[in-house]
PDB file of C-alpha atoms in Angstrom:
ATOM      1  CA  ASP A   1      75.243 126.221  54.150  1.00  0.00           C
ATOM      2  CA  LYS A   2      75.067 126.393  57.994  1.00  0.00           C
ATOM      3  CA  THR A   3      76.241 122.835  58.448  1.00  0.00           C
ATOM      4  CA  ASN A   4      79.395 123.561  56.470  1.00  0.00           C
ATOM      5  CA  MET A   5      80.097 126.924  58.139  1.00  0.00           C
ATOM      6  CA  PHE A   6      80.103 125.692  61.746  1.00  0.00           C
ATOM      7  CA  PRO A   7      83.046 123.226  61.358  1.00  0.00           C
ATOM      8  CA  LEU A   8      84.978 125.883  59.483  1.00  0.00           C
ATOM      9  CA  ILE A   9      84.516 128.472  62.258  1.00  0.00           C
ATOM     10  CA  GLN A  10      85.358 125.904  64.922  1.00  0.00           C
ATOM     11  CA  ARG A  11      88.529 124.904  63.057  1.00  0.00           C
ATOM     12  CA  CYS A  12      89.662 128.535  62.735  1.00  0.00           C
ATOM     13  CA  CYS A  13      89.047 129.240  66.399  1.00  0.00           C
ATOM     14  CA  PHE A  14      91.019 126.227  67.627  1.00  0.00           C
ATOM     15  CA  GLN A  15      93.919 126.875  65.271  1.00  0.00           C
ATOM     16  CA  THR A  16      94.244 130.505  66.288  1.00  0.00           C
ATOM     17  CA  SER A  17      94.021 129.624  69.972  1.00  0.00           C
ATOM     18  CA  PHE A  18      96.793 127.074  69.500  1.00  0.00           C
ATOM     19  CA  LYS A  19      98.922 129.716  67.786  1.00  0.00           C
ATOM     20  CA  LEU A  20      98.212 132.156  70.577  1.00  0.00           C
ATOM     21  CA  GLN A  21      99.418 129.642  73.172  1.00  0.00           C
ATOM     22  CA  LYS A  22     102.696 129.308  71.289  1.00  0.00           C
ATOM     23  CA  LEU A  23     103.243 133.021  70.956  1.00  0.00           C
ATOM     24  CA  THR A  24     102.273 134.197  74.423  1.00  0.00           C
ATOM     25  CA  GLY A  25     103.915 133.344  77.738  1.00  0.00           C
ATOM     26  CA  PRO A  26     107.617 132.977  78.361  1.00  0.00           C
ATOM     27  CA  ARG A  27     108.455 132.600  74.655  1.00  0.00           C
ATOM     28  CA  LEU A  28     107.225 136.105  74.024  1.00  0.00           C
ATOM     29  CA  LEU A  29     109.528 137.424  76.720  1.00  0.00           C
ATOM     30  CA  LEU A  30     112.535 135.542  75.423  1.00  0.00           C
ATOM     31  CA  CYS A  31     112.194 136.815  71.867  1.00  0.00           C
ATOM     32  CA  GLY A  32     114.206 139.892  70.980  1.00  0.00           C
ATOM     33  CA  LYS A  33     111.399 141.433  68.926  1.00  0.00           C
ATOM     34  CA  ASN A  34     110.175 144.956  69.208  1.00  0.00           C
ATOM     35  CA  GLU A  35     107.347 145.609  71.682  1.00  0.00           C
ATOM     36  CA  THR A  36     105.309 147.519  69.114  1.00  0.00           C
ATOM     37  CA  ALA A  37     105.371 144.627  66.664  1.00  0.00           C
ATOM     38  CA  TRP A  38     104.195 142.179  69.303  1.00  0.00           C
ATOM     39  CA  SER A  39     101.485 144.548  70.470  1.00  0.00           C
ATOM     40  CA  SER A  40     100.145 144.922  66.902  1.00  0.00           C
ATOM     41  CA  ARG A  41     100.215 141.162  66.420  1.00  0.00           C
ATOM     42  CA  GLY A  42      98.453 140.689  69.714  1.00  0.00           C
ATOM     43  CA  LEU A  43      95.701 143.057  68.647  1.00  0.00           C
ATOM     44  CA  TRP A  44      95.369 141.209  65.343  1.00  0.00           C
ATOM     45  CA  LEU A  45      95.095 137.899  67.175  1.00  0.00           C
ATOM     46  CA  ARG A  46      92.525 139.262  69.625  1.00  0.00           C
ATOM     47  CA  ARG A  47      90.435 140.556  66.743  1.00  0.00           C
ATOM     48  CA  ASP A  48      90.441 137.257  64.822  1.00  0.00           C
ATOM     49  CA  VAL A  49      90.232 134.850  67.715  1.00  0.00           C
ATOM     50  CA  CYS A  50      86.828 133.722  68.815  1.00  0.00           C
ATOM     51  CA  PRO A  51      86.191 134.682  72.472  1.00  0.00           C
ATOM     52  CA  LEU A  52      84.730 131.300  73.289  1.00  0.00           C
ATOM     53  CA  SER A  53      87.870 129.465  72.239  1.00  0.00           C
ATOM     54  CA  ARG A  54      90.223 131.183  74.727  1.00  0.00           C
ATOM     55  CA  SER A  55      91.266 128.832  77.479  1.00  0.00           C
ATOM     56  CA  PRO A  56      91.256 130.203  81.078  1.00  0.00           C
ATOM     57  CA  GLY A  57      94.907 129.245  81.501  1.00  0.00           C
ATOM     58  CA  LEU A  58      96.092 131.778  78.918  1.00  0.00           C
ATOM     59  CA  LYS A  59      97.684 134.980  80.199  1.00  0.00           C
ATOM     60  CA  PRO A  60      98.749 138.016  78.198  1.00  0.00           C
ATOM     61  CA  ALA A  61     102.398 138.777  77.710  1.00  0.00           C
ATOM     62  CA  SER A  62     102.099 141.925  79.810  1.00  0.00           C
ATOM     63  CA  ILE A  63     101.157 139.864  82.856  1.00  0.00           C
ATOM     64  CA  TYR A  64     104.201 137.647  82.405  1.00  0.00           C
ATOM     65  CA  SER A  65     106.434 140.645  81.977  1.00  0.00           C
ATOM     66  CA  THR A  66     105.060 142.380  85.090  1.00  0.00           C
ATOM     67  CA  GLN A  67     105.448 139.191  87.128  1.00  0.00           C
ATOM     68  CA  LEU A  68     109.009 138.725  85.924  1.00  0.00           C
ATOM     69  CA  GLN A  69     109.825 142.369  86.632  1.00  0.00           C
ATOM     70  CA  ALA A  70     108.281 142.131  90.125  1.00  0.00           C
ATOM     71  CA  PHE A  71     110.324 139.000  90.775  1.00  0.00           C
ATOM     72  CA  HIS A  72     113.570 140.745  89.904  1.00  0.00           C
ATOM     73  CA  THR A  73     112.714 143.867  91.885  1.00  0.00           C
ATOM     74  CA  SER A  74     111.709 141.799  94.900  1.00  0.00           C
ATOM     75  CA  LEU A  75     115.100 140.146  94.873  1.00  0.00           C
ATOM     76  CA  LEU A  76     116.755 143.563  94.902  1.00  0.00           C
ATOM     77  CA  VAL A  77     114.519 144.854  97.652  1.00  0.00           C
ATOM     78  CA  PHE A  78     114.913 141.906  99.994  1.00  0.00           C
ATOM     79  CA  LYS A  79     118.644 141.687  99.446  1.00  0.00           C
ATOM     80  CA  LYS A  80     120.273 143.154 102.546  1.00  0.00           C
ATOM     81  CA  LYS A  81     123.225 145.408 102.063  1.00  0.00           C
ATOM     82  CA  THR A  82     125.775 144.510 104.716  1.00  0.00           C
ATOM     83  CA  PRO A  83     128.690 146.881 105.168  1.00  0.00           C
ATOM     84  CA  PRO A  84     132.136 145.382 104.666  1.00  0.00           C
ATOM     85  CA  ALA A  85     134.159 144.265 107.650  1.00  0.00           C
ATOM     86  CA  SER A  86     136.607 147.129 107.240  1.00  0.00           C
ATOM     87  CA  GLU A  87     133.850 149.717 107.728  1.00  0.00           C
ATOM     88  CA  THR A  88     132.544 148.055 110.878  1.00  0.00           C
ATOM     89  CA  GLU A  89     136.029 147.875 112.340  1.00  0.00           C
ATOM     90  CA  ALA A  90     136.570 151.540 111.487  1.00  0.00           C
ATOM     91  CA  GLN A  91     133.334 152.451 113.271  1.00  0.00           C
ATOM     92  CA  LYS A  92     134.442 150.524 116.343  1.00  0.00           C
ATOM     93  CA  HIS A  93     137.758 152.347 116.393  1.00  0.00           C
ATOM     94  CA  LYS A  94     135.947 155.689 116.190  1.00  0.00           C
ATOM     95  CA  GLU A  95     133.932 155.023 119.358  1.00  0.00           C
ATOM     96  CA  SER A  96     134.509 157.406 122.266  1.00  0.00           C
ATOM     97  CA  LEU A  97     132.993 158.235 125.630  1.00  0.00           C
ATOM     98  CA  LYS A  98     130.062 159.885 123.824  1.00  0.00           C
ATOM     99  CA  ASP A  99     128.957 156.429 122.673  1.00  0.00           C
ATOM    100  CA  ALA A 100     128.893 155.071 126.229  1.00  0.00           C
ATOM    101  CA  PRO A 101     125.463 154.406 127.781  1.00  0.00           C
ATOM    102  CA  LYS A 102     124.435 157.199 130.103  1.00  0.00           C
ATOM    103  CA  PRO A 103     123.995 155.002 133.228  1.00  0.00           C
ATOM    104  CA  ALA A 104     127.475 153.474 132.811  1.00  0.00           C
ATOM    105  CA  LEU A 105     129.054 156.896 132.247  1.00  0.00           C
ATOM    106  CA  TYR A 106     127.321 158.711 135.100  1.00  0.00           C
ATOM    107  CA  LEU A 107     127.726 155.918 137.622  1.00  0.00           C
ATOM    108  CA  SER A 108     131.412 155.631 136.790  1.00  0.00           C
ATOM    109  CA  LEU A 109     131.900 159.362 137.235  1.00  0.00           C
ATOM    110  CA  GLY A 110     129.949 159.257 140.493  1.00  0.00           C
ATOM    111  CA  GLY A 111     132.155 156.434 141.748  1.00  0.00           C
ATOM    112  CA  LEU A 112     135.215 158.674 141.350  1.00  0.00           C
ATOM    113  CA  ILE A 113     133.851 161.382 143.663  1.00  0.00           C
ATOM    114  CA  PRO A 114     135.057 159.775 146.947  1.00  0.00           C
ATOM    115  CA  PHE A 115     138.558 159.373 145.549  1.00  0.00           C
ATOM    116  CA  VAL A 116     138.784 163.063 144.655  1.00  0.00           C
ATOM    117  CA  THR A 117     136.946 164.649 147.582  1.00  0.00           C
ATOM    118  CA  MET A 118     139.009 163.056 150.363  1.00  0.00           C
ATOM    119  CA  PRO A 119     142.465 164.453 149.469  1.00  0.00           C
ATOM    120  CA  LEU A 120     140.823 167.683 148.284  1.00  0.00           C
ATOM    121  CA  ALA A 121     139.139 168.223 151.647  1.00  0.00           C
ATOM    122  CA  MET A 122     142.412 167.660 153.507  1.00  0.00           C
ATOM    123  CA  ALA A 123     144.232 170.030 151.137  1.00  0.00           C
ATOM    124  CA  ILE A 124     141.635 172.761 151.723  1.00  0.00           C
ATOM    125  CA  GLN A 125     141.813 172.419 155.489  1.00  0.00           C
ATOM    126  CA  GLY A 126     145.593 172.071 155.432  1.00  0.00           C
ATOM    127  CA  THR A 127     145.543 169.090 157.779  1.00  0.00           C
ATOM    128  CA  TYR A 128     146.253 165.421 157.235  1.00  0.00           C
ATOM    129  CA  TYR A 129     143.692 163.065 158.806  1.00  0.00           C
ATOM    130  CA  PRO A 130     144.755 159.384 159.041  1.00  0.00           C
ATOM    131  CA  GLU A 131     141.096 158.338 159.382  1.00  0.00           C
ATOM    132  CA  VAL A 132     140.203 159.999 156.086  1.00  0.00           C
ATOM    133  CA  ALA A 133     143.208 158.413 154.403  1.00  0.00           C
ATOM    134  CA  PHE A 134     142.192 154.987 155.722  1.00  0.00           C
ATOM    135  CA  ALA A 135     138.644 155.577 154.452  1.00  0.00           C
ATOM    136  CA  GLN A 136     140.053 156.321 151.017  1.00  0.00           C
ATOM    137  CA  VAL A 137     142.132 153.134 151.068  1.00  0.00           C
ATOM    138  CA  THR A 138     139.065 151.146 152.157  1.00  0.00           C
ATOM    139  CA  TYR A 139     136.954 152.566 149.342  1.00  0.00           C
ATOM    140  CA  GLY A 140     139.763 151.835 146.900  1.00  0.00           C
ATOM    141  CA  ALA A 141     139.918 148.230 148.101  1.00  0.00           C
ATOM    142  CA  VAL A 142     136.169 147.856 147.533  1.00  0.00           C
ATOM    143  CA  THR A 143     136.503 149.311 144.041  1.00  0.00           C
ATOM    144  CA  VAL A 144     139.372 146.982 143.139  1.00  0.00           C
ATOM    145  CA  SER A 145     137.346 143.988 144.383  1.00  0.00           C
ATOM    146  CA  PHE A 146     134.437 145.111 142.231  1.00  0.00           C
ATOM    147  CA  LEU A 147     136.669 145.270 139.160  1.00  0.00           C
ATOM    148  CA  GLY A 148     137.894 141.737 139.835  1.00  0.00           C
ATOM    149  CA  GLY A 149     134.365 140.404 140.292  1.00  0.00           C
ATOM    150  CA  MET A 150     133.268 142.079 137.080  1.00  0.00           C
ATOM    151  CA  ARG A 151     135.584 139.726 135.235  1.00  0.00           C
ATOM    152  CA  TRP A 152     133.737 136.743 136.626  1.00  0.00           C
ATOM    153  CA  GLY A 153     130.427 138.280 135.550  1.00  0.00           C
ATOM    154  CA  PHE A 154     131.772 138.698 132.034  1.00  0.00           C
ATOM    155  CA  ALA A 155     133.155 135.170 131.690  1.00  0.00           C
ATOM    156  CA  LEU A 156     130.349 133.095 133.213  1.00  0.00           C
ATOM    157  CA  PRO A 157     127.432 133.634 130.742  1.00  0.00           C
ATOM    158  CA  GLU A 158     127.034 130.982 128.066  1.00  0.00           C
ATOM    159  CA  ASN A 159     127.190 133.383 125.104  1.00  0.00           C
ATOM    160  CA  SER A 160     130.184 135.303 126.437  1.00  0.00           C
ATOM    161  CA  PRO A 161     133.292 135.517 124.218  1.00  0.00           C
ATOM    162  CA  ALA A 162     135.444 134.981 127.324  1.00  0.00           C
ATOM    163  CA  LYS A 163     135.583 131.401 128.576  1.00  0.00           C
ATOM    164  CA  PRO A 164     135.328 130.598 132.302  1.00  0.00           C
ATOM    165  CA  ASP A 165     138.754 128.983 132.287  1.00  0.00           C
ATOM    166  CA  TRP A 166     141.560 129.112 134.833  1.00  0.00           C
ATOM    167  CA  LEU A 167     143.102 132.214 133.298  1.00  0.00           C
ATOM    168  CA  ASN A 168     140.022 134.433 133.352  1.00  0.00           C
ATOM    169  CA  LEU A 169     138.686 133.315 136.733  1.00  0.00           C
ATOM    170  CA  ALA A 170     142.089 133.345 138.432  1.00  0.00           C
ATOM    171  CA  ASN A 171     142.797 136.839 137.121  1.00  0.00           C
ATOM    172  CA  GLY A 172     139.466 137.913 138.552  1.00  0.00           C
ATOM    173  CA  THR A 173     140.593 136.850 142.063  1.00  0.00           C
ATOM    174  CA  VAL A 174     143.968 138.634 141.952  1.00  0.00           C
ATOM    175  CA  PRO A 175     142.656 142.208 142.451  1.00  0.00           C
ATOM    176  CA  PRO A 176     140.545 141.310 145.536  1.00  0.00           C
ATOM    177  CA  LEU A 177     143.556 139.582 147.119  1.00  0.00           C
ATOM    178  CA  LEU A 178     145.700 142.682 146.572  1.00  0.00           C
ATOM    179  CA  ALA A 179     142.922 144.863 147.987  1.00  0.00           C
ATOM    180  CA  TRP A 180     142.729 142.698 151.104  1.00  0.00           C
ATOM    181  CA  GLN A 181     146.504 142.979 151.485  1.00  0.00           C
ATOM    182  CA  ALA A 182     146.254 146.774 151.231  1.00  0.00           C
ATOM    183  CA  LEU A 183     143.897 146.848 154.222  1.00  0.00           C
ATOM    184  CA  LEU A 184     146.351 144.896 156.374  1.00  0.00           C
ATOM    185  CA  PHE A 185     149.047 147.578 156.258  1.00  0.00           C
ATOM    186  CA  LYS A 186     149.154 149.867 159.259  1.00  0.00           C
ATOM    187  CA  ASP A 187     150.591 152.636 157.139  1.00  0.00           C
ATOM    188  CA  ASN A 188     148.039 154.099 154.752  1.00  0.00           C
ATOM    189  CA  THR A 189     150.793 155.023 152.323  1.00  0.00           C
ATOM    190  CA  LEU A 190     151.719 151.385 151.774  1.00  0.00           C
ATOM    191  CA  GLY A 191     148.044 150.533 151.385  1.00  0.00           C
ATOM    192  CA  ALA A 192     147.657 153.238 148.731  1.00  0.00           C
ATOM    193  CA  VAL A 193     150.706 151.948 146.845  1.00  0.00           C
ATOM    194  CA  MET A 194     149.310 148.402 146.928  1.00  0.00           C
ATOM    195  CA  LEU A 195     145.982 149.660 145.528  1.00  0.00           C
ATOM    196  CA  VAL A 196     147.803 151.451 142.717  1.00  0.00           C
ATOM    197  CA  MET A 197     149.436 148.152 141.752  1.00  0.00           C
ATOM    198  CA  ALA A 198     146.065 146.368 141.915  1.00  0.00           C
ATOM    199  CA  LEU A 199     144.403 149.013 139.733  1.00  0.00           C
ATOM    200  CA  GLY A 200     147.167 148.723 137.155  1.00  0.00           C
ATOM    201  CA  ILE A 201     146.820 144.934 137.012  1.00  0.00           C
ATOM    202  CA  ALA A 202     143.023 145.185 136.684  1.00  0.00           C
ATOM    203  CA  LEU A 203     143.404 147.725 133.879  1.00  0.00           C
ATOM    204  CA  HIS A 204     145.818 145.431 132.061  1.00  0.00           C
ATOM    205  CA  TYR A 205     143.304 142.596 132.304  1.00  0.00           C
ATOM    206  CA  ASP A 206     140.404 144.657 130.981  1.00  0.00           C
ATOM    207  CA  VAL A 207     142.261 146.388 128.136  1.00  0.00           C
ATOM    208  CA  ALA A 208     144.765 143.791 126.922  1.00  0.00           C
ATOM    209  CA  LEU A 209     143.373 140.383 127.888  1.00  0.00           C
ATOM    210  CA  LEU A 210     139.701 140.998 127.101  1.00  0.00           C
ATOM    211  CA  PRO A 211     139.473 142.576 123.641  1.00  0.00           C
ATOM    212  CA  PRO A 212     135.701 141.855 123.272  1.00  0.00           C
ATOM    213  CA  TYR A 213     134.976 144.754 125.640  1.00  0.00           C
ATOM    214  CA  PRO A 214     133.558 147.802 123.809  1.00  0.00           C
ATOM    215  CA  ARG A 215     135.964 150.586 122.997  1.00  0.00           C
ATOM    216  CA  TRP A 216     134.040 153.151 125.063  1.00  0.00           C
ATOM    217  CA  PHE A 217     134.374 150.893 128.107  1.00  0.00           C
ATOM    218  CA  LYS A 218     138.119 150.597 127.652  1.00  0.00           C
ATOM    219  CA  ILE A 219     138.443 154.369 127.369  1.00  0.00           C
ATOM    220  CA  LEU A 220     136.309 154.764 130.481  1.00  0.00           C
ATOM    221  CA  ARG A 221     138.470 152.277 132.359  1.00  0.00           C
ATOM    222  CA  VAL A 222     141.682 154.056 131.373  1.00  0.00           C
ATOM    223  CA  TRP A 223     140.504 157.509 132.466  1.00  0.00           C
ATOM    224  CA  GLY A 224     138.898 156.147 135.609  1.00  0.00           C
ATOM    225  CA  THR A 225     142.087 154.338 136.587  1.00  0.00           C
ATOM    226  CA  ILE A 226     144.121 157.503 136.011  1.00  0.00           C
ATOM    227  CA  VAL A 227     141.868 159.515 138.324  1.00  0.00           C
ATOM    228  CA  MET A 228     141.906 156.822 141.010  1.00  0.00           C
ATOM    229  CA  VAL A 229     145.674 156.411 140.890  1.00  0.00           C
ATOM    230  CA  LEU A 230     146.304 160.163 141.067  1.00  0.00           C
ATOM    231  CA  SER A 231     143.880 160.505 143.983  1.00  0.00           C
ATOM    232  CA  LEU A 232     145.458 157.652 145.916  1.00  0.00           C
ATOM    233  CA  LEU A 233     148.946 159.055 145.332  1.00  0.00           C
ATOM    234  CA  ALA A 234     147.807 162.579 146.188  1.00  0.00           C
ATOM    235  CA  THR A 235     147.024 161.584 149.786  1.00  0.00           C
ATOM    236  CA  PRO A 236     150.573 160.380 150.668  1.00  0.00           C
ATOM    237  CA  ALA A 237     152.032 163.346 148.796  1.00  0.00           C
ATOM    238  CA  LEU A 238     149.794 165.672 150.805  1.00  0.00           C
ATOM    239  CA  LYS A 239     150.906 163.949 153.989  1.00  0.00           C
ATOM    240  CA  LEU A 240     154.576 164.569 153.158  1.00  0.00           C
ATOM    241  CA  ILE A 241     153.972 168.222 152.232  1.00  0.00           C
ATOM    242  CA  LEU A 242     152.000 168.961 155.404  1.00  0.00           C
ATOM    243  CA  GLU A 243     154.578 167.218 157.595  1.00  0.00           C
ATOM    244  CA  GLU A 244     157.377 169.289 156.053  1.00  0.00           C
ATOM    245  CA  GLN A 245     155.400 172.464 156.664  1.00  0.00           C
ATOM    246  CA  ARG A 246     154.830 171.491 160.285  1.00  0.00           C
ATOM    247  CA  SER A 247     158.503 170.727 160.796  1.00  0.00           C
ATOM    248  CA  LYS A 248     159.442 174.109 159.309  1.00  0.00           C
ATOM    249  CA  ASP A 249     156.935 175.911 161.516  1.00  0.00           C
ATOM    250  CA  ARG A 250     158.284 174.144 164.617  1.00  0.00           C
ATOM    251  CA  SER A 251     161.855 175.069 163.715  1.00  0.00           C
ATOM    252  CA  LYS A 252     160.857 178.686 163.259  1.00  0.00           C
ATOM    253  CA  LEU A 253     159.096 178.750 166.631  1.00  0.00           C
ATOM    254  CA  GLN A 254     162.099 177.215 168.368  1.00  0.00           C
ATOM    255  CA  ASN A 255     164.468 179.726 166.796  1.00  0.00           C
TER     256      ASN A 255
END
């Protein structure tokens, strides 16, 4: 009878759909069953379930599994791998002059040319020129003043690790004061010695008192200070050598 068959079919469809809702979804993922058994049961349910009774909210187990797998893989992908602090410190200690920016490296090397050329020119000509020696002392005083002002430029920005306190700003004014004192000496030798002291103090400030400076900058400051100090001391040494040679030549001529 058709009237008796329709309620029976409707009852079977609703019961199977209710069973399918219980079996699919997260419960299917949490069960420790074999995938082949669940796939066969899913095929059996699809075959017996009436298509009209499936609710639109139902999703197969494969969709839940792929979503859960994508969720876990997305967490692994977006998780940033940060190197440990020991590795970053080791990389900082391995920095050298090769890691220095090209403008900073080339401009620093170019700034050393006047220090080297002045005593070298006098040594080639074999004559000591007081004007050239005074020009070297003047250029050294300007360089020392620049190194002191650089400390102010490092401490004044808001995000700087160095605070604009009395220590940092006062230390920035010490090298210019020593440079000004070097220009007041009538003897260029005393002026060169004063500049050597000022360069040593400025190097101590940059290397020891300001550790946030990059390692390549500290290496550049050390080598630059060595070249400047040797050049400034080479001029008085050249003066003494040439004066001794002149005195010997005069004694030979008199004899």
